[in-house]
PDB file of C-alpha atoms in Angstrom:
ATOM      1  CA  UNK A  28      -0.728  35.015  13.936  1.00 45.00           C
ATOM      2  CA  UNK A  29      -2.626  34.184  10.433  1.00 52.00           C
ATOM      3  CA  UNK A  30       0.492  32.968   9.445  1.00 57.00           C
ATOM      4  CA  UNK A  31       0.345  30.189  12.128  1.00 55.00           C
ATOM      5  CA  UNK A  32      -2.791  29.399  12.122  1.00 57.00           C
ATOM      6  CA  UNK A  33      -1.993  28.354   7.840  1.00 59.00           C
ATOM      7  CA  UNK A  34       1.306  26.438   9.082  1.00 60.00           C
ATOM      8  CA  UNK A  35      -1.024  24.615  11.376  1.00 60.00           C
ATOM      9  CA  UNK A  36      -3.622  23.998   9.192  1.00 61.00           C
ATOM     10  CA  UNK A  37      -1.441  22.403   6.846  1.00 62.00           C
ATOM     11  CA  UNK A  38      -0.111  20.259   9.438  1.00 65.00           C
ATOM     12  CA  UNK A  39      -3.756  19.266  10.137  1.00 65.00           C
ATOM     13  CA  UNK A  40      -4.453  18.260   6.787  1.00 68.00           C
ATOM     14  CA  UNK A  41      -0.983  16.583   6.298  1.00 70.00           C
ATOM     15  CA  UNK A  42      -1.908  14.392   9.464  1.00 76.00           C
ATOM     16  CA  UNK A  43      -5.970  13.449   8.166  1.00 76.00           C
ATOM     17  CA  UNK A  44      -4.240  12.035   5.161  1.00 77.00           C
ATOM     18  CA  UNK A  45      -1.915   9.966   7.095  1.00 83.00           C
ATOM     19  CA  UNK A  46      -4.665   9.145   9.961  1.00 83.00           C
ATOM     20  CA  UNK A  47      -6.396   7.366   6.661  1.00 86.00           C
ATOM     21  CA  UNK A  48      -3.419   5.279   5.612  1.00 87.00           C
ATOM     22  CA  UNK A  49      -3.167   4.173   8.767  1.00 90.00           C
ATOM     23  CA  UNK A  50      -6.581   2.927   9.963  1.00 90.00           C
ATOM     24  CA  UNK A  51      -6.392   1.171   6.149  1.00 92.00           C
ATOM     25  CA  UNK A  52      -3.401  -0.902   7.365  1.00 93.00           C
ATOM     26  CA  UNK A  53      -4.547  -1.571  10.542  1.00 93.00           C
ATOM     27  CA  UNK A  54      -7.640  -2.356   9.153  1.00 93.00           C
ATOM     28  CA  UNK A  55      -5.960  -5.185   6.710  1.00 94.00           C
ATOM     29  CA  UNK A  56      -3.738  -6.642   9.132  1.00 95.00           C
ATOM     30  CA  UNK A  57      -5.063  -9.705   8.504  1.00 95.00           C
ATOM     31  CA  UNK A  58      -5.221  -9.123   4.871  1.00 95.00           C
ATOM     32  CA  UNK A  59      -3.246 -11.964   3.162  1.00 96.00           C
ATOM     33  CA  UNK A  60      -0.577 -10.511   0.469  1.00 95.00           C
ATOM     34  CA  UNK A  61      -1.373  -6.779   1.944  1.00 96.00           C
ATOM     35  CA  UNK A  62       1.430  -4.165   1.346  1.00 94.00           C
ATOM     36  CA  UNK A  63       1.191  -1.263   3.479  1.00 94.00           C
ATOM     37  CA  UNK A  64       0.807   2.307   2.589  1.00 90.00           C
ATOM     38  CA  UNK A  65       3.440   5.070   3.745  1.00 88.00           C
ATOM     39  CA  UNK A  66       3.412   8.746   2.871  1.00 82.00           C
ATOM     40  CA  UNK A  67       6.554  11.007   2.767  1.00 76.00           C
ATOM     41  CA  UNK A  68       5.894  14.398   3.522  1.00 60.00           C
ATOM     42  CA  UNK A  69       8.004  17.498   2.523  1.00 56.00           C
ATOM     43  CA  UNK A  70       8.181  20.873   3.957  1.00 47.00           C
ATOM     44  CA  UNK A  71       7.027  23.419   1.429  1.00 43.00           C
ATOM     45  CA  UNK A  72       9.112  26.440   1.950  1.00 40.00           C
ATOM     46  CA  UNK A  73       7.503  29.849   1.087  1.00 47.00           C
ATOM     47  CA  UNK A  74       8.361  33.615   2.044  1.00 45.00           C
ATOM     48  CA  UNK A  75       5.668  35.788   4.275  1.00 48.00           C
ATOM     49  CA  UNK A  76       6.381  39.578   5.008  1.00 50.00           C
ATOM     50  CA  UNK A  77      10.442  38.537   4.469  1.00 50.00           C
ATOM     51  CA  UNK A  78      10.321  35.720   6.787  1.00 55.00           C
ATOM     52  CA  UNK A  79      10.672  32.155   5.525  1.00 54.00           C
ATOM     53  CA  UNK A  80       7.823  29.980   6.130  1.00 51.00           C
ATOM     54  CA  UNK A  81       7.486  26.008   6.969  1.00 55.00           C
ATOM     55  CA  UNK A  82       4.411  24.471   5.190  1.00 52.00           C
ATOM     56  CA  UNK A  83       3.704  20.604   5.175  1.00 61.00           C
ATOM     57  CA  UNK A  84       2.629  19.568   1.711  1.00 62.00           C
ATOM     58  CA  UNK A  85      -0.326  16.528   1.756  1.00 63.00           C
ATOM     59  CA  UNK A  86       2.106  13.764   1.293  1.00 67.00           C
ATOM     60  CA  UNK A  87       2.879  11.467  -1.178  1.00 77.00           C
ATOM     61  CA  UNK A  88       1.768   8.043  -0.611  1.00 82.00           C
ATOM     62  CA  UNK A  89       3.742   5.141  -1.405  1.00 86.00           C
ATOM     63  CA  UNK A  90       3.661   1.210  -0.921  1.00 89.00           C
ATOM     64  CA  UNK A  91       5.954  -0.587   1.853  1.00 91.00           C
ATOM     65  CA  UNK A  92       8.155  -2.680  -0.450  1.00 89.00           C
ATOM     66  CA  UNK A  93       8.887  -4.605   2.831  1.00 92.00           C
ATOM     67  CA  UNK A  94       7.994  -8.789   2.202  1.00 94.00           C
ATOM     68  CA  UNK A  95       5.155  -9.834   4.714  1.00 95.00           C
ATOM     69  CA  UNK A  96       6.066 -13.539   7.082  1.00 96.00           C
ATOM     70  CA  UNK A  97       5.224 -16.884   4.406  1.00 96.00           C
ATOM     71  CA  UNK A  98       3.097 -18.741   6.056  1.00 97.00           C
ATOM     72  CA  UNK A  99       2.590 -22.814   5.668  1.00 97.00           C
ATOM     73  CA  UNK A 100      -1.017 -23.941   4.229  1.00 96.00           C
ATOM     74  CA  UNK A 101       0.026 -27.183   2.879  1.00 91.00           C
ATOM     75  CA  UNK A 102      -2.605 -26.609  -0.364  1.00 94.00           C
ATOM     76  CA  UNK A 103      -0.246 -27.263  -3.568  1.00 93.00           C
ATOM     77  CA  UNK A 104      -2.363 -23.712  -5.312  1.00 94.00           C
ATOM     78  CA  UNK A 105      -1.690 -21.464  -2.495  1.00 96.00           C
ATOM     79  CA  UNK A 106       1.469 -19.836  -3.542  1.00 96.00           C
ATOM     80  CA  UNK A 107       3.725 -16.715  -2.035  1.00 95.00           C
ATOM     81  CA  UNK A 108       6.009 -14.906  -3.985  1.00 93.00           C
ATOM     82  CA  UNK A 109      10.337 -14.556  -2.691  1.00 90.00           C
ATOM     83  CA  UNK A 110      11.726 -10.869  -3.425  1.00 89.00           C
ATOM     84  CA  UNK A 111      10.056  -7.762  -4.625  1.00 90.00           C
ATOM     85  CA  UNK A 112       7.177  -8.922  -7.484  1.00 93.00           C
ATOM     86  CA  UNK A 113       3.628  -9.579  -8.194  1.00 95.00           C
ATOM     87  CA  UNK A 114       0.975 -12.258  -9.516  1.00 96.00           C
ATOM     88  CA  UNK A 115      -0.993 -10.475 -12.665  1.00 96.00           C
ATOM     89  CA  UNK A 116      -4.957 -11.297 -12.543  1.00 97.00           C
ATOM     90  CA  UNK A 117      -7.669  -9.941 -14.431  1.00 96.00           C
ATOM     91  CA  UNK A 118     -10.148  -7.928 -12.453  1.00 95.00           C
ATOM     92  CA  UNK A 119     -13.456  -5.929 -13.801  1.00 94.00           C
ATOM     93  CA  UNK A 120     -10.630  -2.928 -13.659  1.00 92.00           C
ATOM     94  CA  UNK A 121      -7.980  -4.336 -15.483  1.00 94.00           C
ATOM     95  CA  UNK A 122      -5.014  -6.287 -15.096  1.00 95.00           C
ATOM     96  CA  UNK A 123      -3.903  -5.600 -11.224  1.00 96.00           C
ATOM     97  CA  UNK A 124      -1.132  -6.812  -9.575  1.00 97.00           C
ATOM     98  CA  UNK A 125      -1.311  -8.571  -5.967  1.00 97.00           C
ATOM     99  CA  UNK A 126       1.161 -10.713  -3.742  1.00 96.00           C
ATOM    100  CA  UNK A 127      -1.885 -12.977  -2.853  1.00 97.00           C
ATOM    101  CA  UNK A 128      -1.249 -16.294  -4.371  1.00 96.00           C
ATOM    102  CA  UNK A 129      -4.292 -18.056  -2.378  1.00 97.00           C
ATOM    103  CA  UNK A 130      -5.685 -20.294  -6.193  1.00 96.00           C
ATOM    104  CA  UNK A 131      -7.960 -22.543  -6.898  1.00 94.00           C
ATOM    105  CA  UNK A 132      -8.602 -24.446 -10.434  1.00 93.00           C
ATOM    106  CA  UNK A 133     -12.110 -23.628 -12.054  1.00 92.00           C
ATOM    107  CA  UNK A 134     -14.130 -26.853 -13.121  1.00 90.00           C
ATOM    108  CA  UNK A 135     -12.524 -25.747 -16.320  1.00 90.00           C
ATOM    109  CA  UNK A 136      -9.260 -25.898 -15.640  1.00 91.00           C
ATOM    110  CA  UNK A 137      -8.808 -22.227 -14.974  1.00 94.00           C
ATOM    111  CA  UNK A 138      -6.664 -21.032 -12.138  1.00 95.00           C
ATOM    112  CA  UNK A 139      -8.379 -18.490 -10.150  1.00 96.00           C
ATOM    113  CA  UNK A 140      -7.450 -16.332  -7.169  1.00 96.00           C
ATOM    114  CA  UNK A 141     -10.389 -16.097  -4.200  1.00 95.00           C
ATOM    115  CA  UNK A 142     -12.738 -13.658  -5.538  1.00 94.00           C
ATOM    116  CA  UNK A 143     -12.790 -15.655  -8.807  1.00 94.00           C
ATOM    117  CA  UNK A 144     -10.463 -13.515 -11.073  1.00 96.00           C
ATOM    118  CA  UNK A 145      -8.229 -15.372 -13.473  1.00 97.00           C
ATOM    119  CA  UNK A 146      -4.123 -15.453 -12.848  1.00 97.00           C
ATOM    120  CA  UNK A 147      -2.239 -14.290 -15.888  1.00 96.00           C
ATOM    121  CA  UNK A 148       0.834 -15.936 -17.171  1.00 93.00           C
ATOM    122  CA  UNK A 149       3.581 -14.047 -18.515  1.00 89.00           C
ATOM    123  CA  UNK A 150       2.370 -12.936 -21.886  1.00 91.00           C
ATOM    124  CA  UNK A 151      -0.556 -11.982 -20.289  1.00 91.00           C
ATOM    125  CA  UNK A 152      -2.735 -14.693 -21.141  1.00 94.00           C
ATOM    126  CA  UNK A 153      -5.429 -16.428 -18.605  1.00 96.00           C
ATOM    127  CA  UNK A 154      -3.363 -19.661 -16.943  1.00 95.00           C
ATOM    128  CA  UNK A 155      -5.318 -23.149 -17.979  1.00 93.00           C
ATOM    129  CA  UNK A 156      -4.223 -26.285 -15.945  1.00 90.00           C
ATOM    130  CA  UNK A 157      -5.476 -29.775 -17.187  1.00 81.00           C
ATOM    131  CA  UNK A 158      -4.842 -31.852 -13.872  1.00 71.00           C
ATOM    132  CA  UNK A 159      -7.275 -34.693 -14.619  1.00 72.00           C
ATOM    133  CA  UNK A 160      -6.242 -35.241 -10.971  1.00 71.00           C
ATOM    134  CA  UNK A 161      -3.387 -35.173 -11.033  1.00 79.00           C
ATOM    135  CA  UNK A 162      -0.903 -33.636  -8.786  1.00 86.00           C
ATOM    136  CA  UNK A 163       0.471 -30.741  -8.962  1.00 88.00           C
ATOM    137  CA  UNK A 164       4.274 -28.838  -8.517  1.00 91.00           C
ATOM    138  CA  UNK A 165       5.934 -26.435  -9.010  1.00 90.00           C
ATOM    139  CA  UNK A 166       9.046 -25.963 -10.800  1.00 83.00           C
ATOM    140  CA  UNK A 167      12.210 -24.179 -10.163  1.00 71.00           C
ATOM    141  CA  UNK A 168      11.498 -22.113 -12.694  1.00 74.00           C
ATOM    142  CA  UNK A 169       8.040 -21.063 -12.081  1.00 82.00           C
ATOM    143  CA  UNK A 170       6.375 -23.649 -13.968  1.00 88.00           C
ATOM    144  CA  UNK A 171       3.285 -25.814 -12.782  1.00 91.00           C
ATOM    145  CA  UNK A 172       3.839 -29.329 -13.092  1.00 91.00           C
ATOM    146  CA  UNK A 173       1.302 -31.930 -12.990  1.00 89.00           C
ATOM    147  CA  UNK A 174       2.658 -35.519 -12.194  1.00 87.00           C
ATOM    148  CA  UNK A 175       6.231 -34.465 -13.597  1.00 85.00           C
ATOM    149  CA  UNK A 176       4.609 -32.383 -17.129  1.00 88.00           C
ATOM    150  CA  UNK A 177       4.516 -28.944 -17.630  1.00 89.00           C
ATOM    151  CA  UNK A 178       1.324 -27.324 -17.689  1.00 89.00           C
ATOM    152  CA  UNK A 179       1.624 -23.985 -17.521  1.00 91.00           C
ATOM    153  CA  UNK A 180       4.207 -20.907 -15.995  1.00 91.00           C
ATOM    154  CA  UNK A 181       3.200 -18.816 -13.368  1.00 92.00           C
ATOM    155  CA  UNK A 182       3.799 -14.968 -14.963  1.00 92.00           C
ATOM    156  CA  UNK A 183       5.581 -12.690 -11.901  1.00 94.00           C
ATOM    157  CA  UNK A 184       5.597  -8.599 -12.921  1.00 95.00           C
ATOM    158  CA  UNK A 185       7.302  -5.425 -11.747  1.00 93.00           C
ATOM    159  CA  UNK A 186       5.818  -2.360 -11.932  1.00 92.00           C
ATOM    160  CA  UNK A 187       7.237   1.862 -10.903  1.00 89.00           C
ATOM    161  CA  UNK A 188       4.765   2.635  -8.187  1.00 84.00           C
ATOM    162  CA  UNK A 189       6.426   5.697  -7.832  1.00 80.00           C
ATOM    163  CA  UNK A 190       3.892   7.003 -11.185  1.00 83.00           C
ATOM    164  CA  UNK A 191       0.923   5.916  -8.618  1.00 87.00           C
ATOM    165  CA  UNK A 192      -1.326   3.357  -8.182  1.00 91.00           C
ATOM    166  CA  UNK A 193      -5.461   2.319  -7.390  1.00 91.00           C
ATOM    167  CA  UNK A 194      -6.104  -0.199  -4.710  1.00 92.00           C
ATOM    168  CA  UNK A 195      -8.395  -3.369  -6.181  1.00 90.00           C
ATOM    169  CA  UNK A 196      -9.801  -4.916  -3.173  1.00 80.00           C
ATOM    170  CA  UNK A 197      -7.872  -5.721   0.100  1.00 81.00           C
ATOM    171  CA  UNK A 198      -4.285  -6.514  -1.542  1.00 90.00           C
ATOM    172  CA  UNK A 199      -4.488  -5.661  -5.701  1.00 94.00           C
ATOM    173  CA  UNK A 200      -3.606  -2.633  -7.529  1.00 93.00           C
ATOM    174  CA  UNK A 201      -3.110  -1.175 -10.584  1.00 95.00           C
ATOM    175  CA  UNK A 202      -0.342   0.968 -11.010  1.00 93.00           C
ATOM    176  CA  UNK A 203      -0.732   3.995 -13.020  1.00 92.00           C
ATOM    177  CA  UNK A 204       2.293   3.003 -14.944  1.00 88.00           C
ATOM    178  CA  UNK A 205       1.375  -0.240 -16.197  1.00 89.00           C
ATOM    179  CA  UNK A 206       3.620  -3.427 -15.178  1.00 93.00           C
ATOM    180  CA  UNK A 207       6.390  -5.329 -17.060  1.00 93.00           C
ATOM    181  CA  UNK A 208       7.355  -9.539 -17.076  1.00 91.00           C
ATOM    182  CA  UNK A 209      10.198 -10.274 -15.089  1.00 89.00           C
ATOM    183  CA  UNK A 210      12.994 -11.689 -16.576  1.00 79.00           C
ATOM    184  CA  UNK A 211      16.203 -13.205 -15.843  1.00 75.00           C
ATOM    185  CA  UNK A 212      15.648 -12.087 -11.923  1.00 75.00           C
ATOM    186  CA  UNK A 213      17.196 -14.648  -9.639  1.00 79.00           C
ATOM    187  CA  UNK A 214      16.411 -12.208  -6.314  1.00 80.00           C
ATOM    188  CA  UNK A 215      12.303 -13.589  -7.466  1.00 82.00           C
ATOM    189  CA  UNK A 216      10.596 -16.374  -7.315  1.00 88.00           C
ATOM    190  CA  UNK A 217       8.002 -18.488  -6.132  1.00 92.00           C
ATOM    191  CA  UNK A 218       7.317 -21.277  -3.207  1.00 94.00           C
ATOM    192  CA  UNK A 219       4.287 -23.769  -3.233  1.00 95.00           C
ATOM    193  CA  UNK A 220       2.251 -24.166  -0.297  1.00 96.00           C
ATOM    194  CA  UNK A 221       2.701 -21.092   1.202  1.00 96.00           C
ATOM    195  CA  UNK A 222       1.125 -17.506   1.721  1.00 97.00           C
ATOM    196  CA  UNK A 223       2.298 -14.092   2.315  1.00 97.00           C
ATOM    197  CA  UNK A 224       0.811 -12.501   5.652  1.00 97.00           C
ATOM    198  CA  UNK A 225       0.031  -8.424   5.373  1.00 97.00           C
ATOM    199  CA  UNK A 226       3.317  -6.571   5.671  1.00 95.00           C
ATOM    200  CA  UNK A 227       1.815  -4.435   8.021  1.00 95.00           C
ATOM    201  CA  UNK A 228       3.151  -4.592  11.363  1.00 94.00           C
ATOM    202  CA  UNK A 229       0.482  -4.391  13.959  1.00 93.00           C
ATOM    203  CA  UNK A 230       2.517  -2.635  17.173  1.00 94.00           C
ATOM    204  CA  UNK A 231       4.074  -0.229  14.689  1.00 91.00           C
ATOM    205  CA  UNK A 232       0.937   0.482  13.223  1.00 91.00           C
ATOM    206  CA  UNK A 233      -1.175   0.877  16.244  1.00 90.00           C
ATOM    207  CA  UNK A 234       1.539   3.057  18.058  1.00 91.00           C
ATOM    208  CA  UNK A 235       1.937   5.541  14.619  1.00 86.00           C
ATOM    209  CA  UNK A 236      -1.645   5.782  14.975  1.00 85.00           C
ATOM    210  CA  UNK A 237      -2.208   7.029  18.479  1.00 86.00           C
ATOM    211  CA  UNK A 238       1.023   9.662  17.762  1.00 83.00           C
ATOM    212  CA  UNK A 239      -0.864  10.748  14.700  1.00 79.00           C
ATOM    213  CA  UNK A 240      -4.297  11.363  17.018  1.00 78.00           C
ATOM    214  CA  UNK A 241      -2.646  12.982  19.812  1.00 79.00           C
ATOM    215  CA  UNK A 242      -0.182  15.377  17.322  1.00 76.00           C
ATOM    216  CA  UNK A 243      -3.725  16.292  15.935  1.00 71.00           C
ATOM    217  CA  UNK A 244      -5.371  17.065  18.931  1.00 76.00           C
ATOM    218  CA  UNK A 245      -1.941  19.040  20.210  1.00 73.00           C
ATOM    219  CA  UNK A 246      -2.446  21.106  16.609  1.00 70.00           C
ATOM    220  CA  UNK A 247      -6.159  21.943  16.879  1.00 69.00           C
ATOM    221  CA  UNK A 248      -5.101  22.801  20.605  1.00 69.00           C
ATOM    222  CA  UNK A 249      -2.164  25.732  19.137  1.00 68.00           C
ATOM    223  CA  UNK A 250      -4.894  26.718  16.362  1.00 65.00           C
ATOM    224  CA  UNK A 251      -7.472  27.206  19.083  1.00 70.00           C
ATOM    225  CA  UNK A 252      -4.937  29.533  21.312  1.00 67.00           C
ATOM    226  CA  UNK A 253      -3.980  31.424  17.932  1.00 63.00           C
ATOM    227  CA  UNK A 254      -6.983  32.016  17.065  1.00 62.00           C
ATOM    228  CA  UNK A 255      -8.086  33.321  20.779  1.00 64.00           C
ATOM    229  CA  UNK A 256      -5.432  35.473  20.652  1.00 63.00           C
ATOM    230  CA  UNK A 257      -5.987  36.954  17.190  1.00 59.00           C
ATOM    231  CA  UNK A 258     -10.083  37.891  18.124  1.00 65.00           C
ATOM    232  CA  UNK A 259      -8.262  39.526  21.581  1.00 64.00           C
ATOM    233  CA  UNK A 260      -5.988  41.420  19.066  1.00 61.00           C
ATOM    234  CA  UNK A 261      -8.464  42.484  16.999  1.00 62.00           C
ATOM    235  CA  UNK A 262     -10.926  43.758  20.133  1.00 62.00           C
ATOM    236  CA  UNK A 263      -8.154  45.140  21.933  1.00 64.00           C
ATOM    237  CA  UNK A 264      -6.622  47.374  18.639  1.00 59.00           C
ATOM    238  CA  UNK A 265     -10.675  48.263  17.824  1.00 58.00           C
ATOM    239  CA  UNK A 266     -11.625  49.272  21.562  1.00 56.00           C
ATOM    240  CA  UNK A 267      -8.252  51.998  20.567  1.00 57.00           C
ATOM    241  CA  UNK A 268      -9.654  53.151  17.390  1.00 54.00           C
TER     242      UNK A 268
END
């Protein structure tokens, strides 16, 4: 019976961890460049009294390398990224990756993404744009153009989330294993005068989440009767005694 009650109580805390990811994706639905988090669970297999016994481990969380809907803004800085890579910016953290490409120029010529951090080229380096009023393109390559001249190259970086990762904000992370330039990747790229809608996929979401609540409430149901019948045990076998 004690046996159970541990299988079940692993299950329990299995299912708090992923009852978190998913009110955090339902939560940034609306999120623009938003990449959900998933969590693959594994049994953990250990021996009782001879008898084999099924644990559930926490989980290991993971992002949804799934590419959100592009959506038209017709603003020549908003930006949305083809295939599986990120915008660098520079945060109070760090450099952290994000698929949010919603920029604006600083009265200094800086490109900035909405909360005012800078985008980072490929080297690394803060992205300066002389416009003078110009207008600006974008290139095939990446580049941003301003009436026809090159200004300055968008940087787009990879990065092994498998290592792990800390959330920046709504859509940015840093991933535990640092991130590398891309190079010489024609599945990535870039389109102007779009953005990249949350990944997350509302229905799915909201109908994981109400299996997650009501597998809970069935396990703390089975603890409760295991538990009931372990204190009748126990009064039954000392009433013999």
């Amino acid at each position: 019976m004690e046996t159970g009650i541990y299988v079940s109580l692993s299950s329990q805390v299995a299912l708090e961890q992923r009852l978190s990811t998913l009110a955090d994706n339902v939560a940034n639905l609306n999120t623009v460049g938003f990449r959900a988090t998933e969590i693959k669970f594994q049994d953990v297999l250990q021996r009782s009294g001879g008898t084999d016994v099924h644990y559930v481990d926490p989980g290991k969380e993971f992002l949804s390398e799934k590419n959100g809907a592009l959506t038209p803004t017709g603003n020549s800085l908003d930006f949305a990224i083809r295939g599986n890579a990120y915008f660098q910016v520079q945060t109070p953290s760090g450099p952290a990756l994000t698929r949010d490409g919603r920029f604006s120029l600083t009265p200094n010529g800086g490109l900035v993404t909405v909360q005012g951090y800078p985008v980072l080229d490929a080297g690394g380096s803060p992205i300066q744009i002389a416009t003078s009023g110009g207008k600006v393109a974008l290139g095939n390559d990446g580049s941003i153009q301003v009436d026809g001249r090159r200004a300055a190259v968008l940087g787009l970086f990879e990065a092994n989330m498998n290592n792990g990762y800390q959330r920046v904000g709504g859509s940015a992370f840093i991933p535990a294993a640092g991130a590398q330039a891309v190079v010489d990747r024609i599945d990535a790229g870039v389109v102007q005068g779009f953005v990249e809608e949350s990944n997350a996929n509302p229905v799915q979401e909201m109908t994981r989440l109400i299996m997650v609540q009501r597998n809970f409430e069935d396990i703390s149901a089975t603890m409760q009767k295991n538990e009931t019948s372990l204190e009748e045990a126990i009064k039954s076998l000392g009433s013999r005694s």
